[in-house]
């Protein structure tokens, strides 16, 4: 069964450094998402991406964050200058199209900012 | 702005019995509802969904019920199995997906 893959599974970085989290969505999916889950808290929406542009973003997704689909398969989340509070599990998700199609999640990248 | 709420952080059930997980929402614009299951160190896995035009959807041991007037969603698992032990998230959608905080289900053999 096709799946969303994320790399790396764990990333440790120092405060102020840039990180890029990578995702390969399911190949025939058209909508792409990033979510995060801070330890013990709910899964929070960051951004959605469709047709090579951001379709919606949350207030968490400030100027420090950016997304890109550099080629036909990868979808990346960049955090320009990481803060301690960026430490979380970051989940990439994709869905096929339109109403009634569920999100399919990757296994996440655990980001630890020290 | 907690639009989707799961008020029970944990639930324990004996193997073979019914597990009932509950979810409440506040936004009447939601038109699609889902349940996800999550094991440690894995991403959420889609289980079952229901659109707002229905009140019940069944898939094997899993049934989702929607009560729009009460803005309430529930997931029934019958019979419960030890492998069902996981964190269950409900989610609701109209433009984007909103998730509850999860209920940790433990099925006791």
mmCIF file of C-alpha atoms in Angstrom:
data_model
loop_
_atom_site.group_PDB
_atom_site.id
_atom_site.type_symbol
_atom_site.label_atom_id
_atom_site.label_comp_id
_atom_site.label_asym_id
_atom_site.label_seq_id
_atom_site.Cartn_x
_atom_site.Cartn_y
_atom_site.Cartn_z
ATOM 1 C CA UNK A 1 0.000 0.000 0.000
ATOM 2 C CA UNK A 2 1.410 3.440 -0.901
ATOM 3 C CA UNK A 3 2.579 5.483 2.033
ATOM 4 C CA UNK A 4 3.897 8.896 2.972
ATOM 5 C CA UNK A 5 7.580 8.776 3.877
ATOM 6 C CA UNK A 6 9.421 11.298 6.011
ATOM 7 C CA UNK A 7 13.111 11.831 6.610
ATOM 8 C CA UNK A 8 14.908 12.048 8.922
ATOM 9 C CA UNK A 9 13.051 10.269 11.690
ATOM 10 C CA UNK A 10 14.884 12.325 14.295
ATOM 11 C CA UNK A 11 16.661 15.642 13.908
ATOM 12 C CA UNK A 12 18.625 17.376 16.636
ATOM 13 C CA UNK A 13 19.655 20.955 16.045
ATOM 14 C CA UNK A 14 20.908 23.936 17.971
ATOM 15 C CA UNK A 15 18.762 26.975 18.535
ATOM 16 C CA UNK A 16 19.070 29.445 15.670
ATOM 17 C CA UNK A 17 20.010 26.838 13.096
ATOM 18 C CA UNK A 18 18.014 26.101 9.958
ATOM 19 C CA UNK A 19 16.402 22.710 9.467
ATOM 20 C CA UNK A 20 14.722 21.107 6.502
ATOM 21 C CA UNK A 21 12.267 18.302 7.035
ATOM 22 C CA UNK A 22 11.562 16.137 4.046
ATOM 23 C CA UNK A 23 8.500 14.269 2.895
ATOM 24 C CA UNK A 24 7.538 12.168 -0.070
ATOM 25 C CA UNK A 25 3.741 12.189 -0.354
ATOM 26 C CA UNK A 26 1.736 9.430 -1.993
ATOM 27 C CA UNK A 27 2.309 9.775 -5.710
ATOM 28 C CA UNK A 28 -1.215 10.455 -6.986
ATOM 29 C CA UNK A 29 -2.122 12.806 -4.154
ATOM 30 C CA UNK A 30 -2.641 16.481 -4.873
ATOM 31 C CA UNK A 31 -2.952 18.099 -1.444
ATOM 32 C CA UNK A 32 -0.065 18.231 0.983
ATOM 33 C CA UNK A 33 0.072 19.232 4.616
ATOM 34 C CA UNK A 34 2.375 19.739 7.546
ATOM 35 C CA UNK A 35 1.182 19.217 11.109
ATOM 36 C CA UNK A 36 3.054 19.206 14.352
ATOM 37 C CA UNK A 37 2.484 17.697 17.764
ATOM 38 C CA UNK A 38 4.258 19.089 20.783
ATOM 39 C CA UNK A 39 4.718 16.393 23.411
ATOM 40 C CA UNK A 40 1.463 15.771 25.250
ATOM 41 C CA UNK A 41 -0.524 18.221 23.153
ATOM 42 C CA UNK A 42 -2.871 17.998 20.211
ATOM 43 C CA UNK A 43 -1.952 17.610 16.580
ATOM 44 C CA UNK A 44 -1.800 21.155 15.180
ATOM 45 C CA UNK A 45 -2.233 22.278 11.594
ATOM 46 C CA UNK A 46 0.652 24.248 10.120
ATOM 47 C CA UNK A 47 0.101 24.577 6.397
ATOM 48 C CA UNK A 48 -1.619 23.106 3.374
ATOM 49 C CA UNK A 49 -0.267 23.148 -0.157
ATOM 50 C CA UNK A 50 -2.017 22.614 -3.450
ATOM 51 C CA UNK A 51 -1.136 23.336 -7.053
ATOM 52 C CA UNK A 52 2.359 24.527 -6.095
ATOM 53 C CA UNK A 53 1.230 27.117 -3.634
ATOM 54 C CA UNK A 54 0.150 27.479 -0.045
ATOM 55 C CA UNK A 55 -3.624 27.174 0.189
ATOM 56 C CA UNK A 56 -3.939 27.797 3.902
ATOM 57 C CA UNK A 57 -1.678 28.347 6.897
ATOM 58 C CA UNK A 58 -2.125 28.659 10.612
ATOM 59 C CA UNK A 59 -0.850 31.416 12.868
ATOM 60 C CA UNK A 60 1.924 29.055 13.946
ATOM 61 C CA UNK A 61 3.277 29.147 10.399
ATOM 62 C CA UNK A 62 5.065 32.484 10.618
ATOM 63 C CA UNK A 63 7.912 33.922 8.557
ATOM 64 C CA UNK A 64 10.348 31.425 10.041
ATOM 65 C CA UNK A 65 8.565 28.613 8.201
ATOM 66 C CA UNK A 66 8.434 27.868 4.509
ATOM 67 C CA UNK A 67 7.367 24.964 2.339
ATOM 68 C CA UNK A 68 8.491 23.882 -1.055
ATOM 69 C CA UNK A 69 7.831 21.195 -3.599
ATOM 70 C CA UNK A 70 11.197 21.290 -5.359
ATOM 71 C CA UNK A 71 10.422 18.455 -7.747
ATOM 72 C CA UNK A 72 7.571 16.102 -8.583
ATOM 73 C CA UNK A 73 7.945 13.970 -5.510
ATOM 74 C CA UNK A 74 9.374 15.837 -2.499
ATOM 75 C CA UNK A 75 7.611 18.237 -0.163
ATOM 76 C CA UNK A 76 9.785 20.064 2.354
ATOM 77 C CA UNK A 77 9.280 22.157 5.468
ATOM 78 C CA UNK A 78 12.053 24.608 6.319
ATOM 79 C CA UNK A 79 12.444 26.337 9.657
ATOM 80 C CA UNK A 80 14.891 29.177 9.177
ATOM 81 C CA UNK A 81 16.013 29.902 12.709
ATOM 82 C CA UNK A 82 14.853 27.262 15.139
ATOM 83 C CA UNK A 83 13.648 28.065 18.626
ATOM 84 C CA UNK A 84 13.398 25.795 21.643
ATOM 85 C CA UNK A 85 9.606 25.799 21.315
ATOM 86 C CA UNK A 86 9.866 24.351 17.807
ATOM 87 C CA UNK A 87 10.742 21.007 19.400
ATOM 88 C CA UNK A 88 7.924 18.677 18.364
ATOM 89 C CA UNK A 89 6.922 15.798 16.113
ATOM 90 C CA UNK A 90 6.337 17.089 12.619
ATOM 91 C CA UNK A 91 3.969 15.093 10.464
ATOM 92 C CA UNK A 92 3.608 15.365 6.740
ATOM 93 C CA UNK A 93 0.282 14.301 5.252
ATOM 94 C CA UNK A 94 -1.264 14.075 1.829
ATOM 95 C CA UNK A 95 -4.658 13.382 0.407
ATOM 96 C CA UNK A 96 -5.965 12.478 -2.961
ATOM 97 C CA UNK A 97 -8.383 15.242 -3.793
ATOM 98 C CA UNK A 98 -11.584 16.984 -2.895
ATOM 99 C CA UNK A 99 -14.184 16.190 -0.333
ATOM 100 C CA UNK A 100 -14.264 12.853 1.366
ATOM 101 C CA UNK A 101 -10.646 11.834 1.033
ATOM 102 C CA UNK A 102 -8.775 11.307 4.285
ATOM 103 C CA UNK A 103 -5.348 12.567 5.193
ATOM 104 C CA UNK A 104 -2.590 9.964 5.056
ATOM 105 C CA UNK A 105 0.251 10.669 7.437
ATOM 106 C CA UNK A 106 3.913 9.830 7.461
ATOM 107 C CA UNK A 107 5.605 8.515 10.595
ATOM 108 C CA UNK A 108 6.890 11.937 11.497
ATOM 109 C CA UNK A 109 10.188 13.650 12.215
ATOM 110 C CA UNK A 110 11.030 14.270 15.840
ATOM 111 C CA UNK A 111 12.718 17.661 15.971
ATOM 112 C CA UNK A 112 14.720 18.454 19.080
ATOM 113 C CA UNK A 113 16.067 21.975 19.425
ATOM 114 C CA UNK A 114 18.756 22.387 22.087
ATOM 115 C CA UNK B 1 -9.975 27.607 19.975
ATOM 116 C CA UNK B 2 -10.462 23.948 20.700
ATOM 117 C CA UNK B 3 -13.003 23.154 18.003
ATOM 118 C CA UNK B 4 -12.703 19.395 18.421
ATOM 119 C CA UNK B 5 -12.637 17.937 21.914
ATOM 120 C CA UNK B 6 -11.996 14.519 23.309
ATOM 121 C CA UNK B 7 -12.780 14.793 26.978
ATOM 122 C CA UNK B 8 -11.561 11.357 28.014
ATOM 123 C CA UNK B 9 -7.781 11.154 27.931
ATOM 124 C CA UNK B 10 -7.830 7.415 28.568
ATOM 125 C CA UNK B 11 -10.093 4.362 28.463
ATOM 126 C CA UNK B 12 -9.570 0.751 29.550
ATOM 127 C CA UNK B 13 -11.701 -2.079 28.221
ATOM 128 C CA UNK B 14 -11.636 -5.851 28.571
ATOM 129 C CA UNK B 15 -10.836 -7.856 25.463
ATOM 130 C CA UNK B 16 -14.013 -8.865 23.635
ATOM 131 C CA UNK B 17 -16.056 -5.988 25.030
ATOM 132 C CA UNK B 18 -17.144 -2.815 23.259
ATOM 133 C CA UNK B 19 -14.907 0.260 23.266
ATOM 134 C CA UNK B 20 -16.696 3.581 22.867
ATOM 135 C CA UNK B 21 -14.622 6.668 22.168
ATOM 136 C CA UNK B 22 -16.292 10.044 22.156
ATOM 137 C CA UNK B 23 -15.654 13.361 20.485
ATOM 138 C CA UNK B 24 -17.441 16.703 20.554
ATOM 139 C CA UNK B 25 -17.118 19.586 18.156
ATOM 140 C CA UNK B 26 -18.251 23.171 18.129
ATOM 141 C CA UNK B 27 -18.213 24.280 14.500
ATOM 142 C CA UNK B 28 -21.389 23.497 12.549
ATOM 143 C CA UNK B 29 -19.495 24.091 9.288
ATOM 144 C CA UNK B 30 -17.647 20.773 9.632
ATOM 145 C CA UNK B 31 -18.813 18.401 6.919
ATOM 146 C CA UNK B 32 -16.424 15.477 7.172
ATOM 147 C CA UNK B 33 -15.340 13.588 10.268
ATOM 148 C CA UNK B 34 -12.622 11.021 10.732
ATOM 149 C CA UNK B 35 -11.026 8.750 13.297
ATOM 150 C CA UNK B 36 -7.328 8.024 13.389
ATOM 151 C CA UNK B 37 -5.342 5.520 15.388
ATOM 152 C CA UNK B 38 -1.795 6.216 16.514
ATOM 153 C CA UNK B 39 0.856 3.904 17.873
ATOM 154 C CA UNK B 40 3.973 5.321 19.553
ATOM 155 C CA UNK B 41 6.668 6.454 17.114
ATOM 156 C CA UNK B 42 4.275 6.232 14.175
ATOM 157 C CA UNK B 43 2.071 8.717 12.377
ATOM 158 C CA UNK B 44 -1.711 8.679 12.739
ATOM 159 C CA UNK B 45 -3.355 5.977 10.636
ATOM 160 C CA UNK B 46 -6.742 6.608 9.079
ATOM 161 C CA UNK B 47 -9.429 4.289 10.427
ATOM 162 C CA UNK B 48 -12.872 5.383 9.337
ATOM 163 C CA UNK B 49 -14.757 8.490 8.280
ATOM 164 C CA UNK B 50 -18.252 9.836 7.912
ATOM 165 C CA UNK B 51 -19.729 12.728 6.000
ATOM 166 C CA UNK B 52 -22.180 15.111 7.597
ATOM 167 C CA UNK B 53 -25.043 13.777 5.495
ATOM 168 C CA UNK B 54 -24.873 10.419 7.250
ATOM 169 C CA UNK B 55 -25.336 9.367 10.852
ATOM 170 C CA UNK B 56 -23.558 6.022 10.786
ATOM 171 C CA UNK B 57 -20.742 4.346 8.916
ATOM 172 C CA UNK B 58 -19.505 0.837 9.562
ATOM 173 C CA UNK B 59 -16.303 -0.923 8.558
ATOM 174 C CA UNK B 60 -15.770 -4.331 10.101
ATOM 175 C CA UNK B 61 -15.348 -3.980 13.860
ATOM 176 C CA UNK B 62 -15.402 -0.177 13.639
ATOM 177 C CA UNK B 63 -18.539 1.966 13.532
ATOM 178 C CA UNK B 64 -18.672 5.729 13.629
ATOM 179 C CA UNK B 65 -21.831 7.522 14.739
ATOM 180 C CA UNK B 66 -22.569 11.172 14.094
ATOM 181 C CA UNK B 67 -25.144 13.185 16.007
ATOM 182 C CA UNK B 68 -25.186 16.571 14.300
ATOM 183 C CA UNK B 69 -27.743 18.130 16.609
ATOM 184 C CA UNK B 70 -25.534 17.334 19.589
ATOM 185 C CA UNK B 71 -22.332 17.992 17.644
ATOM 186 C CA UNK B 72 -21.100 14.631 18.844
ATOM 187 C CA UNK B 73 -19.136 11.867 17.204
ATOM 188 C CA UNK B 74 -18.356 8.432 18.560
ATOM 189 C CA UNK B 75 -16.317 5.412 17.529
ATOM 190 C CA UNK B 76 -17.410 1.941 18.550
ATOM 191 C CA UNK B 77 -15.004 -0.972 18.396
ATOM 192 C CA UNK B 78 -16.631 -4.389 18.753
ATOM 193 C CA UNK B 79 -15.142 -6.721 19.829
ATOM 194 C CA UNK B 80 -12.117 -4.966 21.248
ATOM 195 C CA UNK B 81 -8.764 -6.684 20.780
ATOM 196 C CA UNK B 82 -5.419 -6.103 22.533
ATOM 197 C CA UNK B 83 -3.975 -4.860 19.219
ATOM 198 C CA UNK B 84 -6.485 -2.001 19.335
ATOM 199 C CA UNK B 85 -4.540 -0.478 22.220
ATOM 200 C CA UNK B 86 -3.392 2.893 20.864
ATOM 201 C CA UNK B 87 -4.222 6.590 20.958
ATOM 202 C CA UNK B 88 -7.340 7.473 18.969
ATOM 203 C CA UNK B 89 -7.824 10.917 17.484
ATOM 204 C CA UNK B 90 -11.013 12.295 16.067
ATOM 205 C CA UNK B 91 -10.788 14.931 13.376
ATOM 206 C CA UNK B 92 -13.227 17.245 11.661
ATOM 207 C CA UNK B 93 -12.906 19.126 8.429
ATOM 208 C CA UNK B 94 -14.400 21.814 6.263
ATOM 209 C CA UNK B 95 -11.393 23.601 4.740
ATOM 210 C CA UNK B 96 -8.722 22.145 6.929
ATOM 211 C CA UNK B 97 -8.599 19.304 9.391
ATOM 212 C CA UNK B 98 -8.913 19.904 13.126
ATOM 213 C CA UNK B 99 -7.847 17.225 15.571
ATOM 214 C CA UNK B 100 -8.852 16.374 19.097
ATOM 215 C CA UNK B 101 -6.277 15.749 21.808
ATOM 216 C CA UNK B 102 -6.675 11.982 21.653
ATOM 217 C CA UNK B 103 -7.925 9.160 23.873
ATOM 218 C CA UNK B 104 -5.514 6.430 24.911
ATOM 219 C CA UNK B 105 -7.307 3.074 24.672
ATOM 220 C CA UNK B 106 -5.997 0.069 26.554
ATOM 221 C CA UNK B 107 -7.579 -3.289 25.808
ATOM 222 C CA UNK B 108 -6.872 -5.709 28.624
ATOM 223 C CA UNK B 109 -6.434 -9.368 27.608
#
